[in-house]
Amino acid sequence: MKVVILAGTGGASLLPLTQVAPKPMLPVANTPLALHLVQHLKRCGFTDLIFCLSRENVSLMEVLGNGDPWEVVIRYAVEDRPSGTAGALTQLAAFLSNEPFIVMGCNVLFNFNLRDLVKQHLRAHADATVLISKLPAANAAGRNEVVEVSETGSVARIQRGDGSEQDTKFFPVGVYCFQPSVFECYRPGENFLDIKEQLLPRLLEAGKKVTAQQLSGAWQYLFNVDDYMRMNEEVLAGHLGNITYQRQISPNVWVGQNVRLGSRVNLIPPVLIGDNTVIDDDVQIVGPTAIGADCFVGKGSVLRETTLWNRSRIAEGNWIERTVVTRESSIGPRQYVQRAVVVKEQVQPAAVNLLEKNYNITTIASSMPQPALTGQRRRRLFNFSKRSIDLIGAIILLLLFLPVMGVIAAGIKLDSPGPVFFRQRRCGLGGREFFMFKFRSMVQDAAQRQDLLKHLNQVDGPIFKIENDPRMTRMGKILRKLSFDEIPQLFNILRGEMSFVGPRPLARKELKFDPAWSETRLQVKPGLTGLWQVSGRSDASFRDWVALDKYYAMHQSLFLDLKILFKTPFNVLLGAGAY
């Protein structure tokens, strides 16, 4: 049986770790996360593995190769743009057409025996089986997903949890067993498809059998830096994964080859020390702690619940606690570092606002710690300049458009019954909701009619759009073509809820697709225009939208904003993708 492992791009919550190494390559107890999964699958008897990669993660191919060292066969499928958890399977449909197969993400470790999942899947004659657990994954507050399961074991739906603890709740682990029949629910030309939000509901609508299976065991999801620390702790405690080092110098203290320990070194397990590492005199290491290969820990230092990546250096007299020291980073002498992520390179200014807020992101190579955010001052200057442009520009445009707005308001009232303005809750910076304003361009009961028209939707992903939408009013068609329906959003800009440039604000229900995309775009203030709008808007696929939003979040600058603002009027005049 084949196992498909989805190892695409990660989101913002693991920065700056993923700036140093892609998520599948993050060292967990000195072993890449992806390799832990390969080893566990081999122990369960699965030897035919397929990794679905993004272009950013192709370095994984060099580490795992064809799988010979682990007596498995590894193949790779590389996609240029995000296509969703189910969309990634499209290119593999012919390859997966002969027998059931497993799909899982490369963002979770567990000790479940997936052979039991397959047995239950076959016994139930199911088209799809969802692996569930009564123990929720520890991740960001409010992001827990709940599986509604009937008395017969069938899945009703998967929805966001409210964070409350209930004995009746089940949580999806992110592992699925599918029959090839699921490909019957794929639609020709579809560019993006999500398993939880689209494929499973389609299977249920089509009368396919979707069951849930609970297995006994532990699991740990990887969403943010806290999860990464916890995952290391679980592997070192022997609950998950596998310690590849054979030599133990005392119970639960593993060391690699050519490790040199000084005198009076105190190791309190669990502790893992990689090859060619030097631990100087009078050092105390309190587990769970993992130290990579070719590292140095100076005299008299104390390490508590810390992870050191390969080629890290800790000078003498340091106290390091609950910290991640990334590859080739150095910490100068006599420093107290707690709940920090230490990086060698300066963090890109555009990424500063995307960083994990619970950790101090630093580069410490001398006696005085330096924030790793050279870009922090530049970032503050960028935010100030951007807000100034927003305020001045919004005031000027509102004064210019005031007469036009009066004409538009009169036209809307004369054309159809209903209010002049349409307002809807949208998610802004940090997921905070606000009311976004637009000129009404549809009939009053447009929302109620949408379900009757969903089969005509011309846009993939979470958005519903039809080029000649029958709900559109005559005035609305003109407003949409010229993008004049967006003018009231100048008030949102004045109130600081939006900016001129940024990802389009979406309703919360539209953010369920591709968590890495949604978590990244919510770290950026939404905009009136953006890369997606100047790249075709509704004519651009959702996978392009995802890629463009991520690119903007990681590369924000005044130059990029001005470039987008310059292109916007030409797109408005051409009416590209405006419907």
mmCIF file with all atom_site columns, C-alpha atoms in Angstrom, residues 207-384:
data_model
loop_
_atom_site.group_PDB
_atom_site.id
_atom_site.type_symbol
_atom_site.label_atom_id
_atom_site.label_alt_id
_atom_site.label_comp_id
_atom_site.label_asym_id
_atom_site.label_entity_id
_atom_site.label_seq_id
_atom_site.pdbx_PDB_ins_code
_atom_site.Cartn_x
_atom_site.Cartn_y
_atom_site.Cartn_z
_atom_site.occupancy
_atom_site.B_iso_or_equiv
_atom_site.pdbx_formal_charge
_atom_site.auth_seq_id
_atom_site.auth_comp_id
_atom_site.auth_asym_id
_atom_site.auth_atom_id
_atom_site.pdbx_PDB_model_num
ATOM 1   C CA . GLY A 1 207 ? -23.327 9.272  -0.945 1.00 0.00 ? 207 GLY A CA 1
ATOM 2   C CA . LYS A 1 208 ? -19.825 7.874  -0.420 1.00 0.00 ? 208 LYS A CA 1
ATOM 3   C CA . LYS A 1 209 ? -19.087 6.206  2.893  1.00 0.00 ? 209 LYS A CA 1
ATOM 4   C CA . VAL A 1 210 ? -16.833 8.329  5.118  1.00 0.00 ? 210 VAL A CA 1
ATOM 5   C CA . THR A 1 211 ? -15.960 6.794  8.481  1.00 0.00 ? 211 THR A CA 1
ATOM 6   C CA . ALA A 1 212 ? -13.862 7.825  11.478 1.00 0.00 ? 212 ALA A CA 1
ATOM 7   C CA . GLN A 1 213 ? -11.435 5.547  13.291 1.00 0.00 ? 213 GLN A CA 1
ATOM 8   C CA . GLN A 1 214 ? -9.934  6.141  16.720 1.00 0.00 ? 214 GLN A CA 1
ATOM 9   C CA . LEU A 1 215 ? -6.635  4.426  17.521 1.00 0.00 ? 215 LEU A CA 1
ATOM 10  C CA . SER A 1 216 ? -4.915  4.282  20.886 1.00 0.00 ? 216 SER A CA 1
ATOM 11  C CA . GLY A 1 217 ? -1.671  6.204  21.117 1.00 0.00 ? 217 GLY A CA 1
ATOM 12  C CA . ALA A 1 218 ? -0.096  9.644  21.385 1.00 0.00 ? 218 ALA A CA 1
ATOM 13  C CA . TRP A 1 219 ? 0.456   12.347 18.773 1.00 0.00 ? 219 TRP A CA 1
ATOM 14  C CA . GLN A 1 220 ? 1.952   15.804 18.493 1.00 0.00 ? 220 GLN A CA 1
ATOM 15  C CA . TYR A 1 221 ? 1.063   18.353 15.829 1.00 0.00 ? 221 TYR A CA 1
ATOM 16  C CA . LEU A 1 222 ? 3.639   20.911 14.658 1.00 0.00 ? 222 LEU A CA 1
ATOM 17  C CA . PHE A 1 223 ? 2.146   24.376 14.297 1.00 0.00 ? 223 PHE A CA 1
ATOM 18  C CA . ASN A 1 224 ? 4.398   26.840 16.138 1.00 0.00 ? 224 ASN A CA 1
ATOM 19  C CA . VAL A 1 225 ? 7.651   27.071 18.117 1.00 0.00 ? 225 VAL A CA 1
ATOM 20  C CA . ASP A 1 226 ? 6.013   25.794 21.324 1.00 0.00 ? 226 ASP A CA 1
ATOM 21  C CA . ASP A 1 227 ? 4.867   22.710 19.411 1.00 0.00 ? 227 ASP A CA 1
ATOM 22  C CA . TYR A 1 228 ? 8.397   22.238 18.100 1.00 0.00 ? 228 TYR A CA 1
ATOM 23  C CA . MET A 1 229 ? 9.807   22.299 21.640 1.00 0.00 ? 229 MET A CA 1
ATOM 24  C CA . ARG A 1 230 ? 7.113   19.906 22.823 1.00 0.00 ? 230 ARG A CA 1
ATOM 25  C CA . MET A 1 231 ? 7.770   17.543 19.908 1.00 0.00 ? 231 MET A CA 1
ATOM 26  C CA . ASN A 1 232 ? 11.462  17.362 20.879 1.00 0.00 ? 232 ASN A CA 1
ATOM 27  C CA . GLU A 1 233 ? 10.465  16.624 24.474 1.00 0.00 ? 233 GLU A CA 1
ATOM 28  C CA . GLU A 1 234 ? 8.076   13.830 23.425 1.00 0.00 ? 234 GLU A CA 1
ATOM 29  C CA . VAL A 1 235 ? 10.738  12.133 21.272 1.00 0.00 ? 235 VAL A CA 1
ATOM 30  C CA . LEU A 1 236 ? 13.416  12.395 23.984 1.00 0.00 ? 236 LEU A CA 1
ATOM 31  C CA . ALA A 1 237 ? 10.939  10.958 26.511 1.00 0.00 ? 237 ALA A CA 1
ATOM 32  C CA . GLY A 1 238 ? 10.444  7.961  24.196 1.00 0.00 ? 238 GLY A CA 1
ATOM 33  C CA . HIS A 1 239 ? 6.759   8.644  23.549 1.00 0.00 ? 239 HIS A CA 1
ATOM 34  C CA . LEU A 1 240 ? 7.131   9.455  19.845 1.00 0.00 ? 240 LEU A CA 1
ATOM 35  C CA . GLY A 1 241 ? 9.652   9.059  17.036 1.00 0.00 ? 241 GLY A CA 1
ATOM 36  C CA . ASN A 1 242 ? 12.926  7.246  17.360 1.00 0.00 ? 242 ASN A CA 1
ATOM 37  C CA . ILE A 1 243 ? 16.345  7.967  18.885 1.00 0.00 ? 243 ILE A CA 1
ATOM 38  C CA . THR A 1 244 ? 18.876  6.888  16.249 1.00 0.00 ? 244 THR A CA 1
ATOM 39  C CA . TYR A 1 245 ? 21.887  6.905  18.600 1.00 0.00 ? 245 TYR A CA 1
ATOM 40  C CA . GLN A 1 246 ? 22.871  3.453  19.898 1.00 0.00 ? 246 GLN A CA 1
ATOM 41  C CA . ARG A 1 247 ? 25.283  4.468  22.672 1.00 0.00 ? 247 ARG A CA 1
ATOM 42  C CA . GLN A 1 248 ? 23.930  5.349  26.110 1.00 0.00 ? 248 GLN A CA 1
ATOM 43  C CA . ILE A 1 249 ? 26.429  6.445  28.739 1.00 0.00 ? 249 ILE A CA 1
ATOM 44  C CA . SER A 1 250 ? 23.684  6.364  31.382 1.00 0.00 ? 250 SER A CA 1
ATOM 45  C CA . PRO A 1 251 ? 19.924  5.778  31.285 1.00 0.00 ? 251 PRO A CA 1
ATOM 46  C CA . ASN A 1 252 ? 18.303  8.118  28.728 1.00 0.00 ? 252 ASN A CA 1
ATOM 47  C CA . VAL A 1 253 ? 21.574  9.918  27.952 1.00 0.00 ? 253 VAL A CA 1
ATOM 48  C CA . TRP A 1 254 ? 22.585  9.224  24.354 1.00 0.00 ? 254 TRP A CA 1
ATOM 49  C CA . VAL A 1 255 ? 25.832  10.355 22.744 1.00 0.00 ? 255 VAL A CA 1
ATOM 50  C CA . GLY A 1 256 ? 27.144  10.103 19.200 1.00 0.00 ? 256 GLY A CA 1
ATOM 51  C CA . GLN A 1 257 ? 30.649  9.385  17.969 1.00 0.00 ? 257 GLN A CA 1
ATOM 52  C CA . ASN A 1 258 ? 33.727  11.359 19.065 1.00 0.00 ? 258 ASN A CA 1
ATOM 53  C CA . VAL A 1 259 ? 31.873  13.240 21.794 1.00 0.00 ? 259 VAL A CA 1
ATOM 54  C CA . ARG A 1 260 ? 34.208  14.832 24.371 1.00 0.00 ? 260 ARG A CA 1
ATOM 55  C CA . LEU A 1 261 ? 32.882  15.466 27.869 1.00 0.00 ? 261 LEU A CA 1
ATOM 56  C CA . GLY A 1 262 ? 34.912  17.607 30.283 1.00 0.00 ? 262 GLY A CA 1
ATOM 57  C CA . SER A 1 263 ? 35.253  17.039 33.994 1.00 0.00 ? 263 SER A CA 1
ATOM 58  C CA . ARG A 1 264 ? 32.371  17.579 36.409 1.00 0.00 ? 264 ARG A CA 1
ATOM 59  C CA . VAL A 1 265 ? 29.789  17.584 33.603 1.00 0.00 ? 265 VAL A CA 1
ATOM 60  C CA . ASN A 1 266 ? 26.319  16.921 35.027 1.00 0.00 ? 266 ASN A CA 1
ATOM 61  C CA . LEU A 1 267 ? 23.810  15.374 32.617 1.00 0.00 ? 267 LEU A CA 1
ATOM 62  C CA . ILE A 1 268 ? 20.217  15.119 33.870 1.00 0.00 ? 268 ILE A CA 1
ATOM 63  C CA . PRO A 1 269 ? 18.190  12.990 31.415 1.00 0.00 ? 269 PRO A CA 1
ATOM 64  C CA . PRO A 1 270 ? 16.810  12.849 28.876 1.00 0.00 ? 270 PRO A CA 1
ATOM 65  C CA . VAL A 1 271 ? 19.791  14.293 27.018 1.00 0.00 ? 271 VAL A CA 1
ATOM 66  C CA . LEU A 1 272 ? 20.986  13.683 23.457 1.00 0.00 ? 272 LEU A CA 1
ATOM 67  C CA . ILE A 1 273 ? 24.449  14.796 22.247 1.00 0.00 ? 273 ILE A CA 1
ATOM 68  C CA . GLY A 1 274 ? 25.420  14.605 18.563 1.00 0.00 ? 274 GLY A CA 1
ATOM 69  C CA . ASP A 1 275 ? 28.660  13.501 16.874 1.00 0.00 ? 275 ASP A CA 1
ATOM 70  C CA . ASN A 1 276 ? 31.919  15.462 17.343 1.00 0.00 ? 276 ASN A CA 1
ATOM 71  C CA . THR A 1 277 ? 30.449  17.720 20.029 1.00 0.00 ? 277 THR A CA 1
ATOM 72  C CA . VAL A 1 278 ? 32.582  19.124 22.860 1.00 0.00 ? 278 VAL A CA 1
ATOM 73  C CA . ILE A 1 279 ? 31.117  19.751 26.311 1.00 0.00 ? 279 ILE A CA 1
ATOM 74  C CA . ASP A 1 280 ? 33.605  21.719 28.459 1.00 0.00 ? 280 ASP A CA 1
ATOM 75  C CA . ASP A 1 281 ? 34.197  21.446 32.223 1.00 0.00 ? 281 ASP A CA 1
ATOM 76  C CA . ASP A 1 282 ? 31.550  22.190 34.868 1.00 0.00 ? 282 ASP A CA 1
ATOM 77  C CA . VAL A 1 283 ? 28.661  22.203 32.396 1.00 0.00 ? 283 VAL A CA 1
ATOM 78  C CA . GLN A 1 284 ? 25.180  21.219 33.561 1.00 0.00 ? 284 GLN A CA 1
ATOM 79  C CA . ILE A 1 285 ? 22.663  19.960 30.997 1.00 0.00 ? 285 ILE A CA 1
ATOM 80  C CA . VAL A 1 286 ? 19.085  19.412 32.170 1.00 0.00 ? 286 VAL A CA 1
ATOM 81  C CA . GLY A 1 287 ? 16.761  17.472 29.900 1.00 0.00 ? 287 GLY A CA 1
ATOM 82  C CA . PRO A 1 288 ? 14.844  17.244 27.794 1.00 0.00 ? 288 PRO A CA 1
ATOM 83  C CA . THR A 1 289 ? 17.742  18.712 25.803 1.00 0.00 ? 289 THR A CA 1
ATOM 84  C CA . ALA A 1 290 ? 19.043  17.794 22.344 1.00 0.00 ? 290 ALA A CA 1
ATOM 85  C CA . ILE A 1 291 ? 22.460  18.987 21.160 1.00 0.00 ? 291 ILE A CA 1
ATOM 86  C CA . GLY A 1 292 ? 23.339  18.542 17.498 1.00 0.00 ? 292 GLY A CA 1
ATOM 87  C CA . ALA A 1 293 ? 26.570  17.468 15.818 1.00 0.00 ? 293 ALA A CA 1
ATOM 88  C CA . ASP A 1 294 ? 29.794  19.552 15.839 1.00 0.00 ? 294 ASP A CA 1
ATOM 89  C CA . CYS A 1 295 ? 28.596  21.785 18.689 1.00 0.00 ? 295 CYS A CA 1
ATOM 90  C CA . PHE A 1 296 ? 30.551  23.370 21.540 1.00 0.00 ? 296 PHE A CA 1
ATOM 91  C CA . VAL A 1 297 ? 29.295  24.197 25.047 1.00 0.00 ? 297 VAL A CA 1
ATOM 92  C CA . GLY A 1 298 ? 31.683  26.374 27.071 1.00 0.00 ? 298 GLY A CA 1
ATOM 93  C CA . LYS A 1 299 ? 32.868  25.997 30.647 1.00 0.00 ? 299 LYS A CA 1
ATOM 94  C CA . GLY A 1 300 ? 30.344  26.518 33.442 1.00 0.00 ? 300 GLY A CA 1
ATOM 95  C CA . SER A 1 301 ? 27.321  26.885 31.154 1.00 0.00 ? 301 SER A CA 1
ATOM 96  C CA . VAL A 1 302 ? 23.875  25.596 32.060 1.00 0.00 ? 302 VAL A CA 1
ATOM 97  C CA . LEU A 1 303 ? 21.443  24.282 29.424 1.00 0.00 ? 303 LEU A CA 1
ATOM 98  C CA . ARG A 1 304 ? 17.867  23.525 30.462 1.00 0.00 ? 304 ARG A CA 1
ATOM 99  C CA . GLU A 1 305 ? 15.172  22.128 28.134 1.00 0.00 ? 305 GLU A CA 1
ATOM 100 C CA . THR A 1 306 ? 16.991  23.482 25.112 1.00 0.00 ? 306 THR A CA 1
ATOM 101 C CA . THR A 1 307 ? 17.600  22.415 21.517 1.00 0.00 ? 307 THR A CA 1
ATOM 102 C CA . LEU A 1 308 ? 20.912  23.132 19.787 1.00 0.00 ? 308 LEU A CA 1
ATOM 103 C CA . TRP A 1 309 ? 21.123  22.516 16.053 1.00 0.00 ? 309 TRP A CA 1
ATOM 104 C CA . ASN A 1 310 ? 24.310  21.386 14.303 1.00 0.00 ? 310 ASN A CA 1
ATOM 105 C CA . ARG A 1 311 ? 27.463  23.518 14.548 1.00 0.00 ? 311 ARG A CA 1
ATOM 106 C CA . SER A 1 312 ? 26.144  25.777 17.319 1.00 0.00 ? 312 SER A CA 1
ATOM 107 C CA . ARG A 1 313 ? 28.534  27.348 19.840 1.00 0.00 ? 313 ARG A CA 1
ATOM 108 C CA . ILE A 1 314 ? 27.756  28.330 23.434 1.00 0.00 ? 314 ILE A CA 1
ATOM 109 C CA . ALA A 1 315 ? 30.530  30.326 25.161 1.00 0.00 ? 315 ALA A CA 1
ATOM 110 C CA . GLU A 1 316 ? 31.435  29.983 28.834 1.00 0.00 ? 316 GLU A CA 1
ATOM 111 C CA . GLY A 1 317 ? 29.218  30.965 31.753 1.00 0.00 ? 317 GLY A CA 1
ATOM 112 C CA . ASN A 1 318 ? 25.851  30.996 29.965 1.00 0.00 ? 318 ASN A CA 1
ATOM 113 C CA . TRP A 1 319 ? 22.428  30.075 31.287 1.00 0.00 ? 319 TRP A CA 1
ATOM 114 C CA . ILE A 1 320 ? 20.244  28.899 28.378 1.00 0.00 ? 320 ILE A CA 1
ATOM 115 C CA . GLU A 1 321 ? 16.659  27.818 29.115 1.00 0.00 ? 321 GLU A CA 1
ATOM 116 C CA . ARG A 1 322 ? 13.795  26.679 26.822 1.00 0.00 ? 322 ARG A CA 1
ATOM 117 C CA . THR A 1 323 ? 15.600  28.032 23.796 1.00 0.00 ? 323 THR A CA 1
ATOM 118 C CA . VAL A 1 324 ? 16.228  26.915 20.227 1.00 0.00 ? 324 VAL A CA 1
ATOM 119 C CA . VAL A 1 325 ? 19.734  27.711 18.939 1.00 0.00 ? 325 VAL A CA 1
ATOM 120 C CA . THR A 1 326 ? 19.608  27.223 15.176 1.00 0.00 ? 326 THR A CA 1
ATOM 121 C CA . ARG A 1 327 ? 22.335  25.950 12.875 1.00 0.00 ? 327 ARG A CA 1
ATOM 122 C CA . GLU A 1 328 ? 25.767  27.648 13.063 1.00 0.00 ? 328 GLU A CA 1
ATOM 123 C CA . SER A 1 329 ? 24.563  30.211 15.623 1.00 0.00 ? 329 SER A CA 1
ATOM 124 C CA . SER A 1 330 ? 26.761  31.446 18.473 1.00 0.00 ? 330 SER A CA 1
ATOM 125 C CA . ILE A 1 331 ? 26.035  32.807 21.948 1.00 0.00 ? 331 ILE A CA 1
ATOM 126 C CA . GLY A 1 332 ? 28.679  34.978 23.567 1.00 0.00 ? 332 GLY A CA 1
ATOM 127 C CA . PRO A 1 333 ? 29.912  34.540 27.181 1.00 0.00 ? 333 PRO A CA 1
ATOM 128 C CA . ARG A 1 334 ? 27.969  35.015 30.418 1.00 0.00 ? 334 ARG A CA 1
ATOM 129 C CA . GLN A 1 335 ? 24.450  35.572 29.151 1.00 0.00 ? 335 GLN A CA 1
ATOM 130 C CA . TYR A 1 336 ? 21.006  34.613 30.426 1.00 0.00 ? 336 TYR A CA 1
ATOM 131 C CA . VAL A 1 337 ? 18.784  33.484 27.565 1.00 0.00 ? 337 VAL A CA 1
ATOM 132 C CA . GLN A 1 338 ? 15.249  32.231 28.177 1.00 0.00 ? 338 GLN A CA 1
ATOM 133 C CA . ARG A 1 339 ? 12.432  31.355 25.721 1.00 0.00 ? 339 ARG A CA 1
ATOM 134 C CA . ALA A 1 340 ? 14.427  32.548 22.735 1.00 0.00 ? 340 ALA A CA 1
ATOM 135 C CA . VAL A 1 341 ? 15.120  31.483 19.179 1.00 0.00 ? 341 VAL A CA 1
ATOM 136 C CA . VAL A 1 342 ? 18.732  32.255 18.296 1.00 0.00 ? 342 VAL A CA 1
ATOM 137 C CA . VAL A 1 343 ? 19.485  32.649 14.599 1.00 0.00 ? 343 VAL A CA 1
ATOM 138 C CA . LYS A 1 344 ? 22.733  33.305 12.761 1.00 0.00 ? 344 LYS A CA 1
ATOM 139 C CA . GLU A 1 345 ? 21.317  35.478 9.996  1.00 0.00 ? 345 GLU A CA 1
ATOM 140 C CA . GLN A 1 346 ? 19.335  38.653 10.401 1.00 0.00 ? 346 GLN A CA 1
ATOM 141 C CA . VAL A 1 347 ? 15.621  38.125 9.893  1.00 0.00 ? 347 VAL A CA 1
ATOM 142 C CA . GLN A 1 348 ? 14.220  39.724 6.759  1.00 0.00 ? 348 GLN A CA 1
ATOM 143 C CA . PRO A 1 349 ? 12.509  43.037 7.637  1.00 0.00 ? 349 PRO A CA 1
ATOM 144 C CA . ALA A 1 350 ? 9.324   41.961 5.840  1.00 0.00 ? 350 ALA A CA 1
ATOM 145 C CA . ALA A 1 351 ? 9.076   38.853 8.041  1.00 0.00 ? 351 ALA A CA 1
ATOM 146 C CA . VAL A 1 352 ? 9.412   40.677 11.394 1.00 0.00 ? 352 VAL A CA 1
ATOM 147 C CA . ASN A 1 353 ? 5.654   40.972 11.952 1.00 0.00 ? 353 ASN A CA 1
ATOM 148 C CA . LEU A 1 354 ? 5.203   37.283 11.089 1.00 0.00 ? 354 LEU A CA 1
ATOM 149 C CA . LEU A 1 355 ? 7.444   35.998 13.882 1.00 0.00 ? 355 LEU A CA 1
ATOM 150 C CA . GLU A 1 356 ? 6.296   33.897 16.834 1.00 0.00 ? 356 GLU A CA 1
ATOM 151 C CA . LYS A 1 357 ? 5.281   36.449 19.492 1.00 0.00 ? 357 LYS A CA 1
ATOM 152 C CA . ASN A 1 358 ? 5.902   34.176 22.515 1.00 0.00 ? 358 ASN A CA 1
ATOM 153 C CA . TYR A 1 359 ? 9.640   33.924 21.819 1.00 0.00 ? 359 TYR A CA 1
ATOM 154 C CA . ASN A 1 360 ? 12.466  36.434 21.804 1.00 0.00 ? 360 ASN A CA 1
ATOM 155 C CA . ILE A 1 361 ? 14.088  36.212 18.361 1.00 0.00 ? 361 ILE A CA 1
ATOM 156 C CA . THR A 1 362 ? 17.758  37.122 18.770 1.00 0.00 ? 362 THR A CA 1
ATOM 157 C CA . THR A 1 363 ? 21.219  36.748 17.331 1.00 0.00 ? 363 THR A CA 1
ATOM 158 C CA . ILE A 1 364 ? 23.762  36.585 20.166 1.00 0.00 ? 364 ILE A CA 1
ATOM 159 C CA . ALA A 1 365 ? 27.334  36.403 18.949 1.00 0.00 ? 365 ALA A CA 1
ATOM 160 C CA . SER A 1 366 ? 29.032  38.769 21.420 1.00 0.00 ? 366 SER A CA 1
ATOM 161 C CA . SER A 1 367 ? 28.861  39.856 25.046 1.00 0.00 ? 367 SER A CA 1
ATOM 162 C CA . MET A 1 368 ? 25.794  41.989 24.302 1.00 0.00 ? 368 MET A CA 1
ATOM 163 C CA . PRO A 1 369 ? 22.701  40.307 22.802 1.00 0.00 ? 369 PRO A CA 1
ATOM 164 C CA . GLN A 1 370 ? 21.556  41.906 19.555 1.00 0.00 ? 370 GLN A CA 1
ATOM 165 C CA . PRO A 1 371 ? 17.978  41.620 18.289 1.00 0.00 ? 371 PRO A CA 1
ATOM 166 C CA . ALA A 1 372 ? 17.985  39.520 15.146 1.00 0.00 ? 372 ALA A CA 1
ATOM 167 C CA . LEU A 1 373 ? 15.681  42.044 13.609 1.00 0.00 ? 373 LEU A CA 1
ATOM 168 C CA . THR A 1 374 ? 18.000  44.474 11.877 1.00 0.00 ? 374 THR A CA 1
ATOM 169 C CA . GLY A 1 375 ? 14.960  45.051 10.027 1.00 0.00 ? 375 GLY A CA 1
ATOM 170 C CA . GLN A 1 376 ? 13.069  45.993 13.180 1.00 0.00 ? 376 GLN A CA 1
ATOM 171 C CA . ARG A 1 377 ? 13.774  49.703 12.853 1.00 0.00 ? 377 ARG A CA 1
ATOM 172 C CA . ARG A 1 378 ? 13.225  49.560 9.130  1.00 0.00 ? 378 ARG A CA 1
ATOM 173 C CA . ARG A 1 379 ? 10.012  47.701 9.815  1.00 0.00 ? 379 ARG A CA 1
ATOM 174 C CA . ARG A 1 380 ? 8.791   50.409 12.192 1.00 0.00 ? 380 ARG A CA 1
ATOM 175 C CA . LEU A 1 381 ? 9.674   53.024 9.589  1.00 0.00 ? 381 LEU A CA 1
ATOM 176 C CA . PHE A 1 382 ? 7.825   50.995 6.955  1.00 0.00 ? 382 PHE A CA 1
ATOM 177 C CA . ASN A 1 383 ? 4.723   50.708 9.162  1.00 0.00 ? 383 ASN A CA 1
ATOM 178 C CA . PHE A 1 384 ? 4.792   54.437 9.914  1.00 0.00 ? 384 PHE A CA 1
#
